[in-house]
């Protein structure tokens, strides 16, 4: 009997594995293949007005620990007037202008900054404040487009990790996000919320001399995460392996999509992945309290499931059961924060979504959120195996793997942020931190 059972299981696994673990292979197209979404656009709020020259421009330095054959950097974002900008190689802002075209047109300006080879450091300077900025690094040349948006303002269309037909899909690229304003100073993060691509770490040096570092993923992390996802498909029969994106010739893993990004193109995928778990959570907290530590003025808030919703003391509304997609994205269904939601609601959403994402609601001590340390995250099934693997391969365990990764007990920090007033230099280390 046992032999037969093993054989049957092996057959099932081999039936599931090839299809569910098959990665996506890119097939870049032209302008007509662009997908335009919130994740790969910067929308200008006006046309160029005179830019303010900052007294203390921000130095960016890029260390190439990756090698590569044709490394380049780009800077994109909005200036202080909300106008779309890119950094030109002469050190000034370039303002993309589609001249009213409602079809995206390729940006041909000299905005690709060549980087030195393996072991070399290249510097450039941002001339002014930058909002919603990204520094892109690629081995090759990315294609950026500009298009006239509905309100007539220039819009920037960037490479998309979600689109295997994107014109830049076959290039190995990644970015860090940053905002630098006069009021707030600099805030930069490595985010793996939507995908992981070319790996990068960051070091911020402030004028005060303070140095902050986020090391990011290690050199071979993309292949390791892809292999981990394929192995997970073999274990639970879910589509994790599909989230790995391979080069056009099928040989090299280029990037890994987070499940929320994967679902944006495959809305019905993994629909019931969390259904049983959510039922169990609802059953448990029908009979006992779930305590949310808001970690702000509201202190501890007590929640209970009554009829179909989880309701919390002092909260302006309850929480229906989340779907898998709600849990992956943390911004839909019960996790959408709406105008008029009170502070308690806004504090509970991130903490509740983090608890589902990390699958800590049924473990011992999970009735107080957040309270458990990171070694209890992702230990039960189902869970966000993408987040689990991203954290596993982060050199220092830091870097957002989902949008509320900054929900932590007070003593811990899983976020990959550097921030401070009066920045002096932001250094990116491409290809993983070396031990030196
Ligand atoms: C920019 O506008 C487009 C519509 O033209 C929209 O699809 C996209 O989500 C907007 N991007 C952002 C970042 O809001
Ligand atoms: C780039 O060059 C092409 C061909 O000369 C031109 O049609 C297009 O408008 C240019 N793009 C921009 C943004 O100016
Ligand atoms: C970044 O912000 C600081 C203020 O905190 C300012 O001194 C500096 O000039 C800014 N840098 C850029 C490039 O905007
Ligand atoms: C990362 O920083 C950018 C730019 O400041 C910000 O828009 C984005 O929300 C941040 N991401 C996370 C996950 O905090
Ligand atoms: C909230 O509850 C936890 C666990 O019972 C406790 O450790 C913590 O001190 C409480 N916080 C506040 C502000 O009461």
CSV table of C-alpha atoms and ligand atoms in Angstrom, one decimal:
chain,number,residue,atom,x,y,z
A,1,UNK,CA,0.0,0.0,0.0
A,2,UNK,CA,2.7,2.4,1.0
A,3,UNK,CA,4.6,1.7,-2.2
A,4,UNK,CA,1.5,2.4,-4.2
A,5,UNK,CA,0.8,5.6,-2.4
A,6,UNK,CA,4.4,6.9,-3.0
A,7,UNK,CA,4.1,6.1,-6.6
A,8,UNK,CA,0.8,7.9,-6.9
A,9,UNK,CA,2.2,10.9,-5.2
A,10,UNK,CA,5.2,10.9,-7.5
A,11,UNK,CA,3.0,10.8,-10.5
A,12,UNK,CA,0.9,13.7,-9.3
A,13,UNK,CA,4.0,15.8,-8.5
A,14,UNK,CA,5.5,15.1,-11.9
A,15,UNK,CA,2.3,16.1,-13.6
A,16,UNK,CA,2.1,19.3,-11.7
A,17,UNK,CA,5.7,20.3,-11.7
A,18,UNK,CA,6.5,21.0,-15.3
A,19,UNK,CA,3.5,23.3,-15.9
A,20,UNK,CA,3.3,25.1,-12.6
A,21,UNK,CA,7.1,25.5,-12.2
A,22,UNK,CA,7.6,26.7,-15.8
A,23,UNK,CA,9.0,30.1,-15.7
A,24,UNK,CA,8.0,32.9,-18.1
A,25,UNK,CA,10.3,33.5,-21.0
A,26,UNK,CA,10.5,37.1,-22.3
A,27,UNK,CA,9.6,38.0,-25.9
A,28,UNK,CA,10.3,41.7,-26.3
A,29,UNK,CA,8.1,43.6,-28.7
A,30,UNK,CA,7.9,47.2,-29.9
A,31,UNK,CA,5.9,50.3,-28.8
A,32,UNK,CA,2.6,48.4,-29.4
A,33,UNK,CA,3.6,45.9,-26.8
A,34,UNK,CA,3.9,48.4,-24.0
A,35,UNK,CA,1.7,48.0,-20.9
A,36,UNK,CA,1.0,51.2,-19.2
A,37,UNK,CA,0.2,51.0,-15.5
A,38,UNK,CA,0.7,52.8,-12.2
A,39,UNK,CA,3.9,50.8,-11.7
A,40,UNK,CA,5.8,52.0,-14.7
A,41,UNK,CA,4.7,55.6,-15.2
A,42,UNK,CA,5.6,59.0,-13.9
A,43,UNK,CA,2.7,61.4,-14.7
A,44,UNK,CA,3.7,65.0,-14.9
A,45,UNK,CA,1.4,67.5,-13.2
A,46,UNK,CA,2.5,70.3,-15.4
A,47,UNK,CA,4.9,71.4,-18.2
A,48,UNK,CA,8.4,72.5,-17.4
A,49,UNK,CA,8.7,75.7,-15.3
A,50,UNK,CA,12.1,77.1,-14.3
A,51,UNK,CA,13.8,74.5,-12.1
A,52,UNK,CA,15.3,75.6,-8.8
A,53,UNK,CA,19.0,75.0,-8.5
A,54,UNK,CA,19.8,73.4,-5.2
A,55,UNK,CA,22.8,74.6,-3.1
A,56,UNK,CA,23.6,71.1,-2.0
A,57,UNK,CA,23.2,68.8,-5.0
A,58,UNK,CA,23.0,65.1,-4.2
A,59,UNK,CA,25.9,62.9,-5.3
A,60,UNK,CA,25.1,59.5,-6.5
A,61,UNK,CA,27.9,56.9,-6.7
A,62,UNK,CA,27.5,53.5,-8.3
A,63,UNK,CA,29.9,50.6,-7.4
A,64,UNK,CA,29.9,47.9,-10.1
A,65,UNK,CA,30.2,44.5,-8.3
A,66,UNK,CA,28.2,42.9,-11.0
A,67,UNK,CA,30.5,43.1,-14.1
A,68,UNK,CA,28.3,43.1,-17.1
A,69,UNK,CA,29.2,44.1,-20.6
A,70,UNK,CA,27.3,47.4,-21.1
A,71,UNK,CA,26.3,48.9,-17.7
A,72,UNK,CA,24.2,52.1,-17.6
A,73,UNK,CA,22.2,54.2,-15.1
A,74,UNK,CA,19.2,56.4,-15.6
A,75,UNK,CA,17.4,58.8,-13.2
A,76,UNK,CA,13.7,59.4,-13.5
A,77,UNK,CA,11.2,61.3,-11.4
A,78,UNK,CA,9.4,64.6,-10.9
A,79,UNK,CA,11.0,67.9,-10.2
A,80,UNK,CA,9.6,70.2,-7.4
A,81,UNK,CA,7.0,71.5,-9.9
A,82,UNK,CA,5.7,68.0,-10.6
A,83,UNK,CA,7.2,67.9,-14.1
A,84,UNK,CA,8.6,64.6,-15.4
A,85,UNK,CA,12.4,64.7,-15.5
A,86,UNK,CA,15.3,62.4,-16.4
A,87,UNK,CA,18.9,63.1,-15.6
A,88,UNK,CA,20.8,64.0,-18.8
A,89,UNK,CA,24.5,63.1,-19.2
A,90,UNK,CA,25.4,66.8,-19.0
A,91,UNK,CA,24.1,66.9,-15.4
A,92,UNK,CA,20.9,68.9,-16.1
A,93,UNK,CA,17.3,67.7,-16.0
A,94,UNK,CA,16.0,66.6,-19.3
A,95,UNK,CA,12.2,67.2,-19.7
A,96,UNK,CA,10.6,64.6,-21.9
A,97,UNK,CA,8.1,66.2,-24.3
A,98,UNK,CA,5.8,64.0,-26.4
A,99,UNK,CA,4.6,67.1,-28.4
A,100,UNK,CA,1.0,66.1,-27.8
A,101,UNK,CA,1.5,62.5,-29.1
A,102,UNK,CA,-1.0,60.2,-27.6
A,103,UNK,CA,1.0,57.2,-28.9
A,104,UNK,CA,4.2,56.6,-26.7
A,105,UNK,CA,7.4,57.8,-28.5
A,106,UNK,CA,10.9,56.7,-27.7
A,107,UNK,CA,13.1,59.1,-25.7
A,108,UNK,CA,16.3,59.5,-27.6
A,109,UNK,CA,18.0,62.1,-25.4
A,110,UNK,CA,21.3,61.3,-23.8
A,111,UNK,CA,20.0,60.0,-20.6
A,112,UNK,CA,21.8,56.7,-20.3
A,113,UNK,CA,24.9,57.2,-18.0
A,114,UNK,CA,27.6,54.7,-18.9
A,115,UNK,CA,29.1,52.9,-15.8
A,116,UNK,CA,32.5,51.6,-15.3
A,117,UNK,CA,33.3,47.9,-15.4
A,118,UNK,CA,33.7,45.3,-12.6
A,119,UNK,CA,35.1,46.9,-9.5
A,120,UNK,CA,34.8,50.4,-10.7
A,121,UNK,CA,32.9,53.3,-9.2
A,122,UNK,CA,31.0,55.9,-11.3
A,123,UNK,CA,29.6,59.2,-9.9
A,124,UNK,CA,27.0,61.6,-11.1
A,125,UNK,CA,25.1,64.4,-9.4
A,126,UNK,CA,21.4,65.2,-9.2
A,127,UNK,CA,21.0,68.9,-9.9
A,128,UNK,CA,17.9,69.5,-7.8
A,129,UNK,CA,15.3,68.0,-5.6
A,130,UNK,CA,13.6,64.9,-6.9
A,131,UNK,CA,10.2,63.4,-6.1
A,132,UNK,CA,9.0,59.8,-6.8
A,133,UNK,CA,12.5,59.2,-8.2
A,134,UNK,CA,14.1,56.1,-9.4
A,135,UNK,CA,17.7,55.3,-10.2
A,136,UNK,CA,17.7,52.5,-12.8
A,137,UNK,CA,20.7,50.3,-13.4
A,138,UNK,CA,20.9,47.9,-16.4
A,139,UNK,CA,23.3,45.7,-18.3
A,140,UNK,CA,22.4,47.1,-21.7
A,141,UNK,CA,20.2,50.0,-22.8
A,142,UNK,CA,16.7,50.4,-21.5
A,143,UNK,CA,14.1,52.1,-23.6
A,144,UNK,CA,11.9,54.8,-22.0
A,145,UNK,CA,8.9,56.4,-23.7
A,146,UNK,CA,7.0,59.6,-23.3
A,147,UNK,CA,3.3,60.1,-24.1
A,148,UNK,CA,0.8,62.9,-23.7
A,149,UNK,CA,-1.5,62.0,-20.9
A,150,UNK,CA,-5.3,62.7,-20.9
A,151,UNK,CA,-4.7,66.1,-19.3
A,152,UNK,CA,-2.1,67.0,-21.9
A,153,UNK,CA,0.9,66.8,-19.6
A,154,UNK,CA,4.0,64.7,-20.5
A,155,UNK,CA,4.0,61.2,-19.0
A,156,UNK,CA,7.0,58.9,-18.8
A,157,UNK,CA,6.6,55.2,-19.6
A,158,UNK,CA,9.3,53.1,-18.0
A,159,UNK,CA,10.3,49.4,-18.5
A,160,UNK,CA,7.7,47.1,-16.9
A,161,UNK,CA,8.6,44.0,-14.9
A,162,UNK,CA,5.1,42.7,-15.3
A,163,UNK,CA,5.2,42.6,-19.1
A,164,UNK,CA,7.2,39.9,-20.7
A,165,UNK,CA,6.7,41.7,-24.1
A,166,UNK,CA,8.1,45.0,-22.8
A,167,UNK,CA,10.7,46.4,-25.3
A,168,UNK,CA,13.3,46.2,-22.5
A,169,UNK,CA,12.2,42.8,-21.2
A,170,UNK,CA,15.3,40.9,-22.3
A,171,UNK,CA,17.6,43.3,-20.3
A,172,UNK,CA,18.8,42.7,-16.8
A,173,UNK,CA,17.7,45.8,-14.8
A,174,UNK,CA,16.7,47.0,-11.4
A,175,UNK,CA,16.2,50.2,-9.5
A,176,UNK,CA,16.1,52.0,-6.2
A,177,UNK,CA,13.4,54.5,-5.3
A,178,UNK,CA,14.2,57.9,-3.7
A,179,UNK,CA,12.6,61.2,-2.8
A,180,UNK,CA,14.7,64.2,-1.8
A,181,UNK,CA,12.9,67.3,-0.7
A,182,UNK,CA,13.8,70.4,1.2
A,183,UNK,CA,11.4,69.6,4.0
A,184,UNK,CA,11.9,65.9,4.3
A,185,UNK,CA,15.5,65.4,3.3
A,186,UNK,CA,16.3,62.1,1.5
A,187,UNK,CA,14.3,58.9,1.7
A,188,UNK,CA,15.5,56.0,-0.4
A,189,UNK,CA,14.5,52.3,-0.4
A,190,UNK,CA,15.3,49.1,-2.2
A,191,UNK,CA,11.9,47.7,-2.8
A,192,UNK,CA,11.1,44.1,-3.7
A,193,UNK,CA,7.3,44.7,-3.3
A,194,UNK,CA,6.7,44.1,-7.0
A,195,UNK,CA,9.7,42.2,-8.3
A,196,UNK,CA,13.4,41.6,-7.8
A,197,UNK,CA,15.7,42.2,-10.7
A,198,UNK,CA,19.4,43.2,-10.9
A,199,UNK,CA,20.5,43.2,-7.3
A,200,UNK,CA,21.6,46.4,-5.5
A,201,UNK,CA,22.5,47.6,-2.0
A,202,UNK,CA,22.6,51.2,-0.8
A,203,UNK,CA,24.8,53.3,1.5
A,204,UNK,CA,23.7,56.8,2.5
A,205,UNK,CA,26.2,59.2,4.0
A,206,UNK,CA,24.7,62.4,5.6
A,207,UNK,CA,26.5,65.6,6.1
A,208,UNK,CA,26.5,64.8,9.8
A,209,UNK,CA,28.9,61.9,9.0
A,210,UNK,CA,26.2,59.3,9.8
A,211,UNK,CA,26.3,56.3,7.4
A,212,UNK,CA,23.3,54.0,6.8
A,213,UNK,CA,23.5,50.8,4.9
A,214,UNK,CA,21.0,48.4,3.4
A,215,UNK,CA,22.8,45.5,1.7
A,216,UNK,CA,20.0,44.0,-0.3
A,217,UNK,CA,20.2,40.7,-2.1
A,218,UNK,CA,23.3,38.6,-2.6
A,219,UNK,CA,25.0,38.1,-5.9
A,220,UNK,CA,23.2,34.9,-7.0
A,221,UNK,CA,19.9,35.7,-5.4
A,222,UNK,CA,17.7,35.7,-8.5
A,223,UNK,CA,18.6,32.2,-9.5
A,224,UNK,CA,18.3,31.0,-5.9
A,225,UNK,CA,14.8,32.6,-5.5
A,226,UNK,CA,13.7,31.1,-8.8
A,227,UNK,CA,14.9,27.7,-7.7
A,228,UNK,CA,13.2,28.1,-4.3
A,229,UNK,CA,9.9,29.0,-6.1
A,230,UNK,CA,10.1,26.0,-8.4
A,231,UNK,CA,10.7,23.8,-5.4
A,232,UNK,CA,7.7,25.3,-3.7
A,233,UNK,CA,5.5,24.6,-6.7
A,234,UNK,CA,6.5,20.9,-6.4
A,235,UNK,CA,5.5,21.0,-2.7
A,236,UNK,CA,2.1,22.8,-2.8
A,237,UNK,CA,1.1,22.6,-6.5
A,238,UNK,CA,0.7,26.4,-6.7
A,239,UNK,CA,2.1,28.6,-9.5
A,240,UNK,CA,5.2,30.0,-7.7
A,241,UNK,CA,7.5,28.8,-10.5
A,242,UNK,CA,5.7,31.0,-13.0
A,243,UNK,CA,6.8,34.1,-11.2
A,244,UNK,CA,10.4,33.5,-12.4
A,245,UNK,CA,11.2,35.4,-15.6
A,246,UNK,CA,13.8,34.0,-18.0
A,247,UNK,CA,15.9,35.7,-20.8
A,248,UNK,CA,14.6,35.3,-24.3
A,249,UNK,CA,16.9,32.4,-25.0
A,250,UNK,CA,15.6,30.7,-21.9
A,251,UNK,CA,19.0,30.4,-20.2
A,252,UNK,CA,19.2,33.2,-17.6
A,253,UNK,CA,16.7,34.1,-14.8
A,254,UNK,CA,16.4,37.9,-15.2
A,255,UNK,CA,13.9,38.8,-12.5
A,256,UNK,CA,11.2,37.4,-10.2
A,257,UNK,CA,7.7,38.8,-10.0
A,258,UNK,CA,6.1,39.2,-6.6
A,259,UNK,CA,2.7,37.3,-6.5
A,260,UNK,CA,0.8,40.6,-6.6
A,261,UNK,CA,2.5,41.5,-9.9
A,262,UNK,CA,2.0,38.0,-11.2
A,263,UNK,CA,-1.7,38.2,-10.4
A,264,UNK,CA,-2.0,41.6,-12.2
A,265,UNK,CA,-1.6,39.7,-15.5
A,266,UNK,CA,-3.3,36.5,-14.2
A,267,UNK,CA,-6.2,37.6,-12.1
A,268,UNK,CA,-7.7,34.2,-11.4
A,269,UNK,CA,-4.4,32.6,-10.5
A,270,UNK,CA,-4.1,31.1,-6.9
A,271,UNK,CA,-7.6,32.3,-6.3
A,272,UNK,CA,-8.2,29.8,-3.4
A,273,UNK,CA,-4.7,29.7,-2.1
A,274,UNK,CA,-5.6,31.4,1.2
A,275,UNK,CA,-9.3,30.3,1.5
A,276,UNK,CA,-8.9,27.5,4.1
A,277,UNK,CA,-6.5,29.6,6.1
A,278,UNK,CA,-8.8,32.6,6.2
A,279,UNK,CA,-11.7,30.3,7.3
A,280,UNK,CA,-9.5,29.0,10.2
A,281,UNK,CA,-8.5,32.6,11.2
A,282,UNK,CA,-12.2,33.7,11.2
A,283,UNK,CA,-13.2,30.6,13.3
A,284,UNK,CA,-10.4,31.2,15.8
A,285,UNK,CA,-11.2,34.9,16.3
A,286,UNK,CA,-14.9,34.3,16.6
A,287,UNK,CA,-14.1,32.7,19.9
A,288,UNK,CA,-11.2,34.8,21.2
A,289,UNK,CA,-9.7,38.2,20.9
A,290,UNK,CA,-7.2,39.3,18.3
A,291,UNK,CA,-5.2,42.2,19.8
A,292,UNK,CA,-3.6,44.7,17.4
A,293,UNK,CA,-0.8,46.8,18.9
A,294,UNK,CA,-1.3,50.0,16.9
A,295,UNK,CA,2.1,51.2,18.2
A,296,UNK,CA,0.6,54.7,18.1
A,297,UNK,CA,-1.7,56.7,20.3
A,298,UNK,CA,-4.5,54.2,20.2
A,299,UNK,CA,-2.4,51.6,22.0
A,300,UNK,CA,-3.8,48.0,21.9
A,301,UNK,CA,-7.1,47.5,20.1
A,302,UNK,CA,-9.2,44.4,20.6
A,303,UNK,CA,-10.8,42.7,17.6
A,304,UNK,CA,-13.4,39.9,17.1
A,305,UNK,CA,-15.1,38.2,14.3
A,306,UNK,CA,-18.9,38.7,14.5
A,307,UNK,CA,-21.1,37.3,11.8
A,308,UNK,CA,-18.9,37.7,8.7
A,309,UNK,CA,-16.6,40.6,9.6
A,310,UNK,CA,-13.7,41.2,11.9
A,311,UNK,CA,-14.5,44.3,13.9
A,312,UNK,CA,-12.2,46.2,16.2
A,313,UNK,CA,-12.9,48.6,19.1
A,314,UNK,CA,-12.9,52.2,18.0
A,315,UNK,CA,-12.5,51.3,14.3
A,316,UNK,CA,-14.9,53.1,11.9
A,317,UNK,CA,-15.7,49.9,9.9
A,318,UNK,CA,-15.1,46.2,9.9
A,319,UNK,CA,-13.0,43.8,7.7
A,320,UNK,CA,-14.6,41.2,5.5
A,321,UNK,CA,-12.6,38.1,4.7
A,322,UNK,CA,-9.7,38.9,2.4
A,323,UNK,CA,-9.1,37.0,-0.9
A,324,UNK,CA,-5.7,35.8,-1.9
A,325,UNK,CA,-5.2,38.8,-4.2
A,326,UNK,CA,-6.2,41.2,-1.3
A,327,UNK,CA,-3.5,39.5,0.8
A,328,UNK,CA,-0.8,39.7,-1.9
A,329,UNK,CA,-1.4,43.4,-2.7
A,330,UNK,CA,-2.5,44.7,0.8
A,331,UNK,CA,-4.5,47.4,-0.9
A,332,UNK,CA,-7.8,45.9,-2.0
A,333,UNK,CA,-10.9,44.4,-0.3
A,334,UNK,CA,-10.6,44.8,3.5
A,335,UNK,CA,-7.1,46.3,3.1
A,336,UNK,CA,-8.2,49.3,1.0
A,337,UNK,CA,-7.9,52.4,3.1
A,338,UNK,CA,-10.6,54.8,2.1
A,339,UNK,CA,-11.1,58.5,2.7
A,340,UNK,CA,-12.8,58.9,6.1
A,341,UNK,CA,-11.2,55.9,7.7
A,342,UNK,CA,-10.0,56.8,11.1
A,343,UNK,CA,-6.5,56.4,12.6
A,344,UNK,CA,-7.3,53.1,14.2
A,345,UNK,CA,-8.5,51.7,10.9
A,346,UNK,CA,-5.4,53.0,9.1
A,347,UNK,CA,-3.2,51.4,11.8
A,348,UNK,CA,-4.9,48.0,11.7
A,349,UNK,CA,-4.8,47.5,7.9
A,350,UNK,CA,-1.0,47.2,7.6
A,351,UNK,CA,-0.8,45.1,10.7
A,352,UNK,CA,-3.6,42.7,9.7
A,353,UNK,CA,-2.3,42.4,6.1
A,354,UNK,CA,1.2,41.7,7.4
A,355,UNK,CA,-0.1,39.0,9.7
A,356,UNK,CA,-1.9,37.3,6.7
A,357,UNK,CA,1.1,37.7,4.4
A,358,UNK,CA,3.4,36.2,7.0
A,359,UNK,CA,0.9,33.6,8.2
A,360,UNK,CA,1.3,34.3,11.9
A,361,UNK,CA,-2.4,34.5,12.9
A,362,UNK,CA,-2.7,30.9,14.0
A,363,UNK,CA,0.8,30.3,15.6
A,364,UNK,CA,1.3,30.6,19.4
A,365,UNK,CA,1.3,34.3,20.3
A,366,UNK,CA,-0.3,35.2,17.0
A,367,UNK,CA,-3.3,36.6,18.8
A,368,UNK,CA,-1.2,39.8,19.4
A,369,UNK,CA,-0.1,41.5,16.2
A,370,UNK,CA,2.6,42.5,15.6
A,371,UNK,CA,4.5,40.8,18.4
A,372,UNK,CA,6.3,37.8,17.1
A,373,UNK,CA,9.9,38.0,15.8
A,374,UNK,CA,10.8,37.4,12.2
A,375,UNK,CA,11.8,33.8,12.7
A,376,UNK,CA,8.1,32.9,13.1
A,377,UNK,CA,7.2,34.5,9.7
A,378,UNK,CA,6.3,32.3,6.7
A,379,UNK,CA,6.5,29.1,8.8
A,380,UNK,CA,2.9,27.9,8.1
A,381,UNK,CA,1.2,27.0,4.9
A,382,UNK,CA,-0.2,28.8,2.9
A,383,UNK,CA,2.2,31.8,3.0
A,384,UNK,CA,3.9,34.3,0.8
A,385,UNK,CA,6.8,32.2,-0.4
A,386,UNK,CA,8.1,35.0,-2.5
A,387,UNK,CA,8.6,37.2,0.6
A,388,UNK,CA,10.0,34.2,2.5
A,389,UNK,CA,12.6,33.6,-0.2
A,390,UNK,CA,13.4,37.3,-0.7
A,391,UNK,CA,14.2,37.7,3.0
A,392,UNK,CA,16.2,34.4,3.0
A,393,UNK,CA,18.5,35.7,0.4
A,394,UNK,CA,18.8,39.3,1.7
A,395,UNK,CA,22.3,39.7,3.0
A,396,UNK,CA,21.1,41.6,6.1
A,397,UNK,CA,17.4,40.4,6.0
A,398,UNK,CA,16.3,43.9,5.0
A,399,UNK,CA,14.3,45.2,2.0
A,400,UNK,CA,10.5,45.4,1.6
A,401,UNK,CA,9.2,42.1,0.2
A,402,UNK,CA,5.6,43.3,0.5
A,403,UNK,CA,4.2,46.7,1.0
A,404,UNK,CA,3.8,46.5,4.8
A,405,UNK,CA,7.1,44.9,5.6
A,406,UNK,CA,7.7,47.8,7.9
A,407,UNK,CA,5.2,46.3,10.3
A,408,UNK,CA,7.4,44.9,13.0
A,409,UNK,CA,7.6,44.5,16.8
A,410,UNK,CA,9.3,47.6,18.1
A,411,UNK,CA,12.7,46.0,18.3
A,412,UNK,CA,12.9,44.8,14.7
A,413,UNK,CA,13.1,46.4,11.2
A,414,UNK,CA,12.6,44.4,8.1
A,415,UNK,CA,12.4,47.5,5.8
A,416,UNK,CA,15.2,48.5,3.5
A,417,UNK,CA,15.2,52.2,3.9
A,418,UNK,CA,17.9,54.8,4.3
A,419,UNK,CA,16.7,58.3,5.3
A,420,UNK,CA,17.9,61.6,6.8
A,421,UNK,CA,18.4,65.3,6.4
A,422,UNK,CA,21.2,66.9,4.4
A,423,UNK,CA,22.3,63.9,2.4
A,424,UNK,CA,25.9,64.0,1.0
A,425,UNK,CA,26.2,60.9,-1.1
A,426,UNK,CA,24.0,57.9,-1.9
A,427,UNK,CA,26.0,55.0,-3.1
A,428,UNK,CA,24.5,52.0,-4.9
A,429,UNK,CA,26.3,48.8,-4.9
A,430,UNK,CA,25.3,46.7,-7.9
A,431,UNK,CA,25.6,43.0,-8.0
A,432,UNK,CA,25.7,42.4,-4.2
A,433,UNK,CA,27.9,43.9,-1.5
A,434,UNK,CA,31.4,42.6,-1.5
A,435,UNK,CA,32.9,41.5,1.8
A,436,UNK,CA,35.4,44.4,1.7
B,1,LIG,C1,-0.5,57.7,-15.0
B,1,LIG,O1,-1.6,57.8,-15.9
B,1,LIG,C2,-1.9,56.6,-16.5
B,1,LIG,C3,-3.1,56.9,-17.5
B,1,LIG,O2,-2.6,57.6,-18.5
B,1,LIG,C4,-2.4,55.6,-15.5
B,1,LIG,O3,-2.6,54.4,-16.1
B,1,LIG,C5,-1.2,55.4,-14.5
B,1,LIG,O4,-1.7,54.6,-13.4
B,1,LIG,C6,-0.8,56.8,-13.9
B,1,LIG,N1,0.5,56.6,-13.1
B,1,LIG,C7,0.6,56.8,-11.8
B,1,LIG,C8,1.9,56.6,-11.2
B,1,LIG,O5,-0.4,57.3,-11.2
B,2,LIG,C1,13.2,60.3,-31.2
B,2,LIG,O1,13.6,60.2,-32.5
B,2,LIG,C2,12.6,59.9,-33.5
B,2,LIG,C3,13.2,59.8,-34.8
B,2,LIG,O2,14.0,60.9,-35.1
B,2,LIG,C4,11.5,61.0,-33.4
B,2,LIG,O3,10.4,60.6,-34.3
B,2,LIG,C5,11.0,61.0,-32.0
B,2,LIG,O4,10.0,62.1,-31.9
B,2,LIG,C6,12.1,61.3,-31.0
B,2,LIG,N1,11.6,61.3,-29.6
B,2,LIG,C7,11.5,62.3,-28.8
B,2,LIG,C8,10.9,62.1,-27.5
B,2,LIG,O5,11.8,63.4,-29.2
B,3,LIG,C1,18.2,66.9,-0.7
B,3,LIG,O1,17.6,67.5,0.4
B,3,LIG,C2,18.5,68.2,1.2
B,3,LIG,C3,17.6,68.8,2.3
B,3,LIG,O2,17.4,67.9,3.3
B,3,LIG,C4,19.1,69.4,0.4
B,3,LIG,O3,20.1,70.0,1.2
B,3,LIG,C5,19.7,68.8,-0.8
B,3,LIG,O4,20.1,69.9,-1.6
B,3,LIG,C6,18.8,68.0,-1.6
B,3,LIG,N1,19.4,67.4,-2.7
B,3,LIG,C7,18.9,67.4,-3.9
B,3,LIG,C8,19.6,66.9,-5.0
B,3,LIG,O5,17.8,67.9,-4.1
B,4,LIG,C1,10.0,53.6,-1.6
B,4,LIG,O1,10.3,54.9,-1.8
B,4,LIG,C2,9.4,55.6,-2.8
B,4,LIG,C3,10.0,56.9,-3.0
B,4,LIG,O2,10.2,57.7,-1.9
B,4,LIG,C4,8.0,55.6,-2.3
B,4,LIG,O3,7.2,56.2,-3.2
B,4,LIG,C5,7.6,54.1,-2.0
B,4,LIG,O4,6.3,54.1,-1.5
B,4,LIG,C6,8.6,53.5,-1.1
B,4,LIG,N1,8.3,52.1,-1.0
B,4,LIG,C7,8.0,51.5,0.1
B,4,LIG,C8,7.7,50.1,0.0
B,4,LIG,O5,8.0,52.1,1.2
B,5,LIG,C1,-0.3,45.5,24.3
B,5,LIG,O1,-0.5,44.1,24.6
B,5,LIG,C2,0.8,43.5,24.7
B,5,LIG,C3,0.6,42.0,24.9
B,5,LIG,O2,-0.4,41.7,25.8
B,5,LIG,C4,1.6,44.1,25.8
B,5,LIG,O3,2.9,43.5,25.9
B,5,LIG,C5,1.8,45.6,25.6
B,5,LIG,O4,2.4,46.2,26.7
B,5,LIG,C6,0.4,46.2,25.4
B,5,LIG,N1,0.7,47.6,25.0
B,5,LIG,C7,0.0,48.6,25.5
B,5,LIG,C8,0.3,50.0,25.0
B,5,LIG,O5,-0.9,48.5,26.4
